[in-house]
Amino acid sequence: MKWIKYRIKTVTEAEDILISNLYDIGLEGAQIEDKVPLTALEKEQMFVDILPEVENDDDVAYLSCFVEASDEVNKEEILENIKAVLEETKEYMEIGEGSVEVSETEDVDWINNWKQYFHQFYIDDLLVIPSWEEVKPEDKDKKILHIDPGTAFGTGMHETTQLCIRSIKKYLTPETVLLDVGTGSGILSIVSLMYGAKSAVGTDLDPCAPPACYENMEVNGVDTSKFKVMIGNIISDKAVQDEVGYGCYDIVVANILADVLEPLTPVIINQMKPGAVYITSGIINTKEEEVADCIRSNGLEILHIDHQGEWVGITARKNA
């Protein structure tokens, strides 16, 4: 089997945004090459003894995405879609050169090889652990989220997910009914239920989301009757809005990019109860004020703004 490789030259600051935008057009399993020094956590998780020698960071990054080569795949059409993503992203942030190299590579297990670097880690008192690792005796009594890395959805390691989890835990009660917009693998809803939420509803555009969510529910012993997952665009689809329901959620969480949060916010306030909490992340720091202004302009009171790395989480309340 052969793969078509699209290698984009960009800058390190644009890595996360570009990967997310490329996922939106159906590309998965992005490979990153840069010279950014490893954090202490990355060193602990990726290398046991000897760290590799790297050159000084020059702010250049290469992102590679792979598509299985076949007669049905239009290589040039994909290239044009990638170029369109690059041009769109250029409108609001620096992406560097933005050139694209196209090549073919022989079959390698590029989806699974990187999993050797994913090890258990903590989000405060929550232990996140993949299926191939054992829970240590001293961790038996902790809250434990069992999840494996995949190509389409996250594992909880990303700063935006952690920002959301910390805010959810702060406002969660045994009576909480939670709406998780862009649920993906269901991590935020599942964690909410693990910490005692009454029930959760998740929405997503990706048809892979429900099976991923239900698989993670099963692995973590979550009652499937407490978490409903549906496919559809809650921003524009009235039928989805109706099915989700109005004025019935204590917490709405949306770990989505800023450009989606802005059209989402004036819609989603209709799903929130008076006094409900709106937890948002996926906001790059350069978009903080823009999203905060959007949240305020829709009548919500900002409770706190949190930062982790270059990412921002904004938590607000609907007071009426």
CSV table of C-alpha atoms in Angstrom, one decimal:
chain,number,residue,atom,x,y,z
A,1,MET,CA,0.0,0.0,0.0
A,2,LYS,CA,1.2,3.5,-0.8
A,3,TRP,CA,0.4,6.8,0.8
A,4,ILE,CA,0.3,10.3,-0.6
A,5,LYS,CA,2.3,12.7,1.6
A,6,TYR,CA,1.5,16.4,1.8
A,7,ARG,CA,4.3,18.2,3.6
A,8,ILE,CA,3.6,21.8,4.6
A,9,LYS,CA,6.3,24.3,5.6
A,10,THR,CA,5.0,26.7,8.2
A,11,VAL,CA,6.0,28.2,11.6
A,12,THR,CA,5.7,26.5,15.0
A,13,GLU,CA,3.1,29.0,16.3
A,14,ALA,CA,0.7,27.9,13.6
A,15,GLU,CA,1.0,24.1,14.1
A,16,ASP,CA,-2.1,23.5,16.2
A,17,ILE,CA,-4.3,25.8,14.3
A,18,LEU,CA,-3.3,24.3,10.9
A,19,ILE,CA,-3.7,20.8,12.1
A,20,SER,CA,-7.2,21.5,13.3
A,21,ASN,CA,-8.1,23.2,10.1
A,22,LEU,CA,-6.6,20.3,8.0
A,23,TYR,CA,-8.7,17.9,10.1
A,24,ASP,CA,-11.8,19.9,9.2
A,25,ILE,CA,-11.2,19.0,5.5
A,26,GLY,CA,-10.7,15.3,6.3
A,27,LEU,CA,-7.0,15.0,6.7
A,28,GLU,CA,-5.8,13.0,9.7
A,29,GLY,CA,-2.7,11.8,11.5
A,30,ALA,CA,-0.6,14.9,11.1
A,31,GLN,CA,3.1,14.5,11.7
A,32,ILE,CA,5.0,17.5,13.1
A,33,GLU,CA,8.7,18.2,12.6
A,34,ASP,CA,10.2,21.2,14.4
A,35,LYS,CA,13.0,22.1,16.7
A,36,VAL,CA,11.0,23.3,19.7
A,37,PRO,CA,12.6,22.2,22.9
A,38,LEU,CA,10.8,19.4,24.8
A,39,THR,CA,8.9,20.3,27.9
A,40,ALA,CA,9.6,18.5,31.1
A,41,LEU,CA,6.4,16.5,30.7
A,42,GLU,CA,7.3,15.6,27.1
A,43,LYS,CA,10.7,14.4,28.1
A,44,GLU,CA,9.2,12.2,30.8
A,45,GLN,CA,6.6,10.7,28.4
A,46,MET,CA,8.7,10.3,25.3
A,47,PHE,CA,12.2,9.2,26.3
A,48,VAL,CA,13.3,7.0,29.1
A,49,ASP,CA,17.1,7.6,29.4
A,50,ILE,CA,18.9,9.5,26.7
A,51,LEU,CA,17.3,12.5,25.0
A,52,PRO,CA,18.1,13.2,21.4
A,53,GLU,CA,20.3,16.1,20.5
A,54,VAL,CA,18.4,18.8,18.6
A,55,GLU,CA,19.4,22.0,16.9
A,56,ASN,CA,18.3,25.4,18.2
A,57,ASP,CA,14.7,26.3,17.5
A,58,ASP,CA,14.4,28.3,14.3
A,59,ASP,CA,10.6,28.7,14.4
A,60,VAL,CA,10.3,26.5,11.3
A,61,ALA,CA,7.9,23.6,11.3
A,62,TYR,CA,6.8,21.0,8.8
A,63,LEU,CA,3.4,19.4,9.0
A,64,SER,CA,2.9,16.1,7.0
A,65,CYS,CA,-0.5,14.6,6.3
A,66,PHE,CA,-1.0,11.2,4.6
A,67,VAL,CA,-3.8,10.0,2.3
A,68,GLU,CA,-4.0,6.4,1.1
A,69,ALA,CA,-3.2,6.3,-2.6
A,70,SER,CA,-6.0,4.9,-4.8
A,71,ASP,CA,-7.9,5.4,-8.0
A,72,GLU,CA,-10.6,7.2,-6.1
A,73,VAL,CA,-8.3,9.8,-4.6
A,74,ASN,CA,-7.9,13.0,-6.5
A,75,LYS,CA,-4.4,14.1,-5.4
A,76,GLU,CA,-4.7,17.5,-7.1
A,77,GLU,CA,-8.0,18.3,-5.5
A,78,ILE,CA,-6.7,17.6,-2.0
A,79,LEU,CA,-3.7,19.8,-2.8
A,80,GLU,CA,-6.0,22.6,-3.7
A,81,ASN,CA,-8.0,22.1,-0.6
A,82,ILE,CA,-4.9,22.3,1.5
A,83,LYS,CA,-3.8,25.5,-0.3
A,84,ALA,CA,-7.3,27.0,0.4
A,85,VAL,CA,-6.8,26.2,4.1
A,86,LEU,CA,-3.4,27.9,4.2
A,87,GLU,CA,-4.8,31.0,2.5
A,88,GLU,CA,-7.7,31.2,4.9
A,89,THR,CA,-5.5,30.7,7.9
A,90,LYS,CA,-3.1,33.5,6.6
A,91,GLU,CA,-6.0,35.9,7.1
A,92,TYR,CA,-5.7,35.8,10.9
A,93,MET,CA,-2.3,34.6,11.7
A,94,GLU,CA,1.3,34.2,10.5
A,95,ILE,CA,1.9,30.8,8.9
A,96,GLY,CA,5.4,31.4,7.4
A,97,GLU,CA,6.2,30.1,3.9
A,98,GLY,CA,3.1,28.0,3.5
A,99,SER,CA,4.5,25.9,0.7
A,100,VAL,CA,3.3,22.3,0.1
A,101,GLU,CA,5.4,19.4,-1.1
A,102,VAL,CA,3.6,16.3,-2.5
A,103,SER,CA,5.2,12.9,-2.6
A,104,GLU,CA,4.4,9.2,-2.3
A,105,THR,CA,5.6,7.0,0.5
A,106,GLU,CA,5.6,3.2,1.0
A,107,ASP,CA,3.3,1.6,3.5
A,108,VAL,CA,4.3,2.2,7.1
A,109,ASP,CA,2.3,2.0,10.3
A,110,TRP,CA,2.4,5.8,10.7
A,111,ILE,CA,-1.0,5.8,12.5
A,112,ASN,CA,0.1,3.4,15.2
A,113,ASN,CA,3.9,3.9,15.6
A,114,TRP,CA,3.6,7.1,17.5
A,115,LYS,CA,1.4,5.4,20.2
A,116,GLN,CA,4.6,4.1,21.8
A,117,TYR,CA,5.1,7.7,23.1
A,118,PHE,CA,1.7,8.0,24.8
A,119,HIS,CA,2.0,7.1,28.5
A,120,GLN,CA,-0.2,7.7,31.5
A,121,PHE,CA,-0.4,11.2,32.9
A,122,TYR,CA,-2.4,13.3,35.4
A,123,ILE,CA,-4.8,16.1,35.1
A,124,ASP,CA,-4.7,17.2,38.7
A,125,ASP,CA,-6.3,14.2,40.5
A,126,LEU,CA,-7.4,12.4,37.3
A,127,LEU,CA,-5.2,9.7,35.9
A,128,VAL,CA,-5.4,9.3,32.1
A,129,ILE,CA,-4.0,5.9,31.0
A,130,PRO,CA,-3.9,3.9,27.7
A,131,SER,CA,-5.0,0.3,27.5
A,132,TRP,CA,-1.5,-1.1,27.2
A,133,GLU,CA,-0.3,0.3,30.6
A,134,GLU,CA,-1.0,-1.0,34.1
A,135,VAL,CA,-2.5,1.2,36.9
A,136,LYS,CA,0.1,1.5,39.6
A,137,PRO,CA,-0.9,0.2,43.0
A,138,GLU,CA,-0.7,3.6,44.5
A,139,ASP,CA,-3.2,4.9,41.9
A,140,LYS,CA,-5.9,2.3,42.4
A,141,ASP,CA,-8.1,4.7,44.4
A,142,LYS,CA,-7.8,7.6,42.0
A,143,LYS,CA,-10.2,8.7,39.3
A,144,ILE,CA,-9.0,6.9,36.2
A,145,LEU,CA,-9.9,7.7,32.6
A,146,HIS,CA,-9.0,4.8,30.3
A,147,ILE,CA,-8.4,6.1,26.7
A,148,ASP,CA,-6.2,5.2,23.8
A,149,PRO,CA,-4.8,7.6,21.2
A,150,GLY,CA,-6.6,7.7,17.8
A,151,THR,CA,-6.2,9.6,14.6
A,152,ALA,CA,-9.4,11.7,14.8
A,153,PHE,CA,-9.9,12.6,18.5
A,154,GLY,CA,-7.9,13.6,21.4
A,155,THR,CA,-6.7,11.9,24.6
A,156,GLY,CA,-7.0,14.7,27.1
A,157,MET,CA,-3.3,15.6,26.8
A,158,HIS,CA,-4.0,18.9,25.0
A,159,GLU,CA,-4.0,22.1,27.0
A,160,THR,CA,-7.5,23.0,25.8
A,161,THR,CA,-9.0,19.8,27.1
A,162,GLN,CA,-7.3,20.2,30.5
A,163,LEU,CA,-8.6,23.8,30.8
A,164,CYS,CA,-12.2,22.5,30.2
A,165,ILE,CA,-11.9,19.6,32.6
A,166,ARG,CA,-10.7,21.9,35.4
A,167,SER,CA,-13.6,24.3,34.9
A,168,ILE,CA,-16.1,21.5,34.7
A,169,LYS,CA,-15.0,20.1,38.0
A,170,LYS,CA,-15.3,23.6,39.6
A,171,TYR,CA,-19.0,24.0,38.7
A,172,LEU,CA,-20.2,20.4,38.6
A,173,THR,CA,-22.9,19.2,41.0
A,174,PRO,CA,-24.9,15.9,41.3
A,175,GLU,CA,-27.7,17.6,39.4
A,176,THR,CA,-25.7,18.8,36.5
A,177,VAL,CA,-27.0,18.2,33.0
A,178,LEU,CA,-24.2,18.9,30.6
A,179,LEU,CA,-24.1,19.7,26.9
A,180,ASP,CA,-20.8,19.0,25.2
A,181,VAL,CA,-20.6,20.7,21.8
A,182,GLY,CA,-18.0,19.1,19.5
A,183,THR,CA,-17.8,16.1,21.8
A,184,GLY,CA,-15.3,14.1,19.7
A,185,SER,CA,-14.2,11.1,21.7
A,186,GLY,CA,-16.6,12.1,24.6
A,187,ILE,CA,-13.8,12.8,27.0
A,188,LEU,CA,-15.4,15.9,28.6
A,189,SER,CA,-18.8,14.3,29.0
A,190,ILE,CA,-17.3,11.0,30.3
A,191,VAL,CA,-15.1,12.8,32.9
A,192,SER,CA,-18.2,14.9,34.0
A,193,LEU,CA,-20.1,11.7,34.6
A,194,MET,CA,-17.2,10.1,36.4
A,195,TYR,CA,-17.2,13.1,38.7
A,196,GLY,CA,-20.9,12.8,39.4
A,197,ALA,CA,-22.9,14.7,36.7
A,198,LYS,CA,-26.5,13.6,36.3
A,199,SER,CA,-26.4,13.2,32.5
A,200,ALA,CA,-24.7,14.5,29.4
A,201,VAL,CA,-25.5,15.2,25.7
A,202,GLY,CA,-22.8,15.5,23.1
A,203,THR,CA,-23.0,16.8,19.5
A,204,ASP,CA,-20.5,16.5,16.7
A,205,LEU,CA,-20.2,16.8,13.0
A,206,ASP,CA,-18.0,13.7,12.6
A,207,PRO,CA,-19.9,10.4,12.1
A,208,CYS,CA,-17.0,8.7,13.8
A,209,ALA,CA,-17.8,10.5,17.1
A,210,PRO,CA,-20.7,8.3,18.4
A,211,PRO,CA,-18.8,5.0,18.1
A,212,ALA,CA,-15.7,6.6,19.6
A,213,CYS,CA,-17.8,7.9,22.5
A,214,TYR,CA,-19.7,4.7,23.1
A,215,GLU,CA,-16.4,2.7,23.1
A,216,ASN,CA,-14.9,5.0,25.6
A,217,MET,CA,-18.0,4.8,27.7
A,218,GLU,CA,-17.8,1.1,27.8
A,219,VAL,CA,-14.1,1.0,28.6
A,220,ASN,CA,-14.7,3.5,31.5
A,221,GLY,CA,-17.8,1.8,32.9
A,222,VAL,CA,-20.0,4.8,32.1
A,223,ASP,CA,-23.8,4.1,32.0
A,224,THR,CA,-24.7,4.7,28.3
A,225,SER,CA,-28.2,5.8,29.4
A,226,LYS,CA,-26.6,8.9,30.9
A,227,PHE,CA,-24.8,10.1,27.8
A,228,LYS,CA,-26.5,10.7,24.5
A,229,VAL,CA,-24.4,11.5,21.4
A,230,MET,CA,-25.9,12.9,18.2
A,231,ILE,CA,-24.6,14.0,14.8
A,232,GLY,CA,-25.4,17.4,13.3
A,233,ASN,CA,-24.5,21.1,13.2
A,234,ILE,CA,-26.2,22.7,16.2
A,235,ILE,CA,-25.3,26.2,14.9
A,236,SER,CA,-27.3,26.0,11.8
A,237,ASP,CA,-29.6,23.0,12.0
A,238,LYS,CA,-32.9,23.7,13.7
A,239,ALA,CA,-33.7,20.0,14.0
A,240,VAL,CA,-30.5,19.4,16.0
A,241,GLN,CA,-31.3,22.4,18.2
A,242,ASP,CA,-34.8,21.0,18.9
A,243,GLU,CA,-33.5,17.5,19.7
A,244,VAL,CA,-30.8,18.9,22.0
A,245,GLY,CA,-33.5,20.9,23.8
A,246,TYR,CA,-33.9,24.5,25.1
A,247,GLY,CA,-33.3,25.9,28.5
A,248,CYS,CA,-32.3,22.6,30.0
A,249,TYR,CA,-28.5,22.5,30.6
A,250,ASP,CA,-26.6,23.5,33.7
A,251,ILE,CA,-23.2,23.5,31.9
A,252,VAL,CA,-22.4,23.9,28.2
A,253,VAL,CA,-18.8,23.1,27.3
A,254,ALA,CA,-17.4,23.8,23.9
A,255,ASN,CA,-13.7,22.9,23.2
A,256,ILE,CA,-13.8,24.3,19.7
A,257,LEU,CA,-11.7,26.9,17.8
A,258,ALA,CA,-12.5,30.6,18.2
A,259,ASP,CA,-13.9,30.9,14.7
A,260,VAL,CA,-16.6,28.4,15.6
A,261,LEU,CA,-17.3,29.7,19.1
A,262,GLU,CA,-18.3,33.1,17.8
A,263,PRO,CA,-21.3,31.8,15.7
A,264,LEU,CA,-22.0,29.1,18.3
A,265,THR,CA,-22.4,31.5,21.3
A,266,PRO,CA,-25.6,33.4,20.2
A,267,VAL,CA,-27.3,30.0,19.4
A,268,ILE,CA,-26.2,28.0,22.4
A,269,ILE,CA,-27.4,30.5,25.0
A,270,ASN,CA,-30.9,29.2,24.1
A,271,GLN,CA,-30.0,25.7,25.4
A,272,MET,CA,-28.8,27.0,28.7
A,273,LYS,CA,-30.8,27.4,31.9
A,274,PRO,CA,-30.7,30.7,33.7
A,275,GLY,CA,-27.6,30.6,35.9
A,276,ALA,CA,-26.0,28.0,33.6
A,277,VAL,CA,-22.2,28.0,33.1
A,278,TYR,CA,-20.6,28.3,29.6
A,279,ILE,CA,-17.1,26.7,29.4
A,280,THR,CA,-15.1,27.4,26.3
A,281,SER,CA,-11.6,26.6,25.1
A,282,GLY,CA,-9.8,25.9,21.9
A,283,ILE,CA,-9.0,29.6,21.9
A,284,ILE,CA,-5.5,30.6,20.7
A,285,ASN,CA,-4.2,33.5,22.9
A,286,THR,CA,-4.3,35.9,20.0
A,287,LYS,CA,-8.1,35.4,19.8
A,288,GLU,CA,-8.8,35.8,23.5
A,289,GLU,CA,-10.2,39.3,23.4
A,290,GLU,CA,-12.3,38.6,20.3
A,291,VAL,CA,-14.0,35.6,21.9
A,292,ALA,CA,-14.4,37.4,25.3
A,293,ASP,CA,-16.1,40.3,23.5
A,294,CYS,CA,-18.4,37.9,21.7
A,295,ILE,CA,-19.4,36.2,25.0
A,296,ARG,CA,-20.1,39.5,26.7
A,297,SER,CA,-22.1,40.8,23.7
A,298,ASN,CA,-24.4,37.9,24.0
A,299,GLY,CA,-25.3,38.8,27.6
A,300,LEU,CA,-23.1,36.4,29.4
A,301,GLU,CA,-21.0,37.3,32.5
A,302,ILE,CA,-17.4,36.2,32.3
A,303,LEU,CA,-16.4,34.4,35.5
A,304,HIS,CA,-12.8,33.8,34.8
A,305,ILE,CA,-10.2,33.4,32.0
A,306,ASP,CA,-7.6,30.8,32.3
A,307,HIS,CA,-4.4,30.2,30.4
A,308,GLN,CA,-2.3,27.1,29.7
A,309,GLY,CA,0.6,27.4,27.2
A,310,GLU,CA,-0.7,29.5,24.3
A,311,TRP,CA,-4.3,28.4,24.8
A,312,VAL,CA,-7.1,30.1,26.6
A,313,GLY,CA,-10.2,28.9,28.4
A,314,ILE,CA,-13.1,31.4,29.1
A,315,THR,CA,-15.8,30.5,31.6
A,316,ALA,CA,-19.0,32.5,31.7
A,317,ARG,CA,-22.5,32.5,33.3
A,318,LYS,CA,-26.0,33.1,31.9
A,319,ASN,CA,-27.6,35.3,34.5
A,320,ALA,CA,-31.1,35.6,33.0
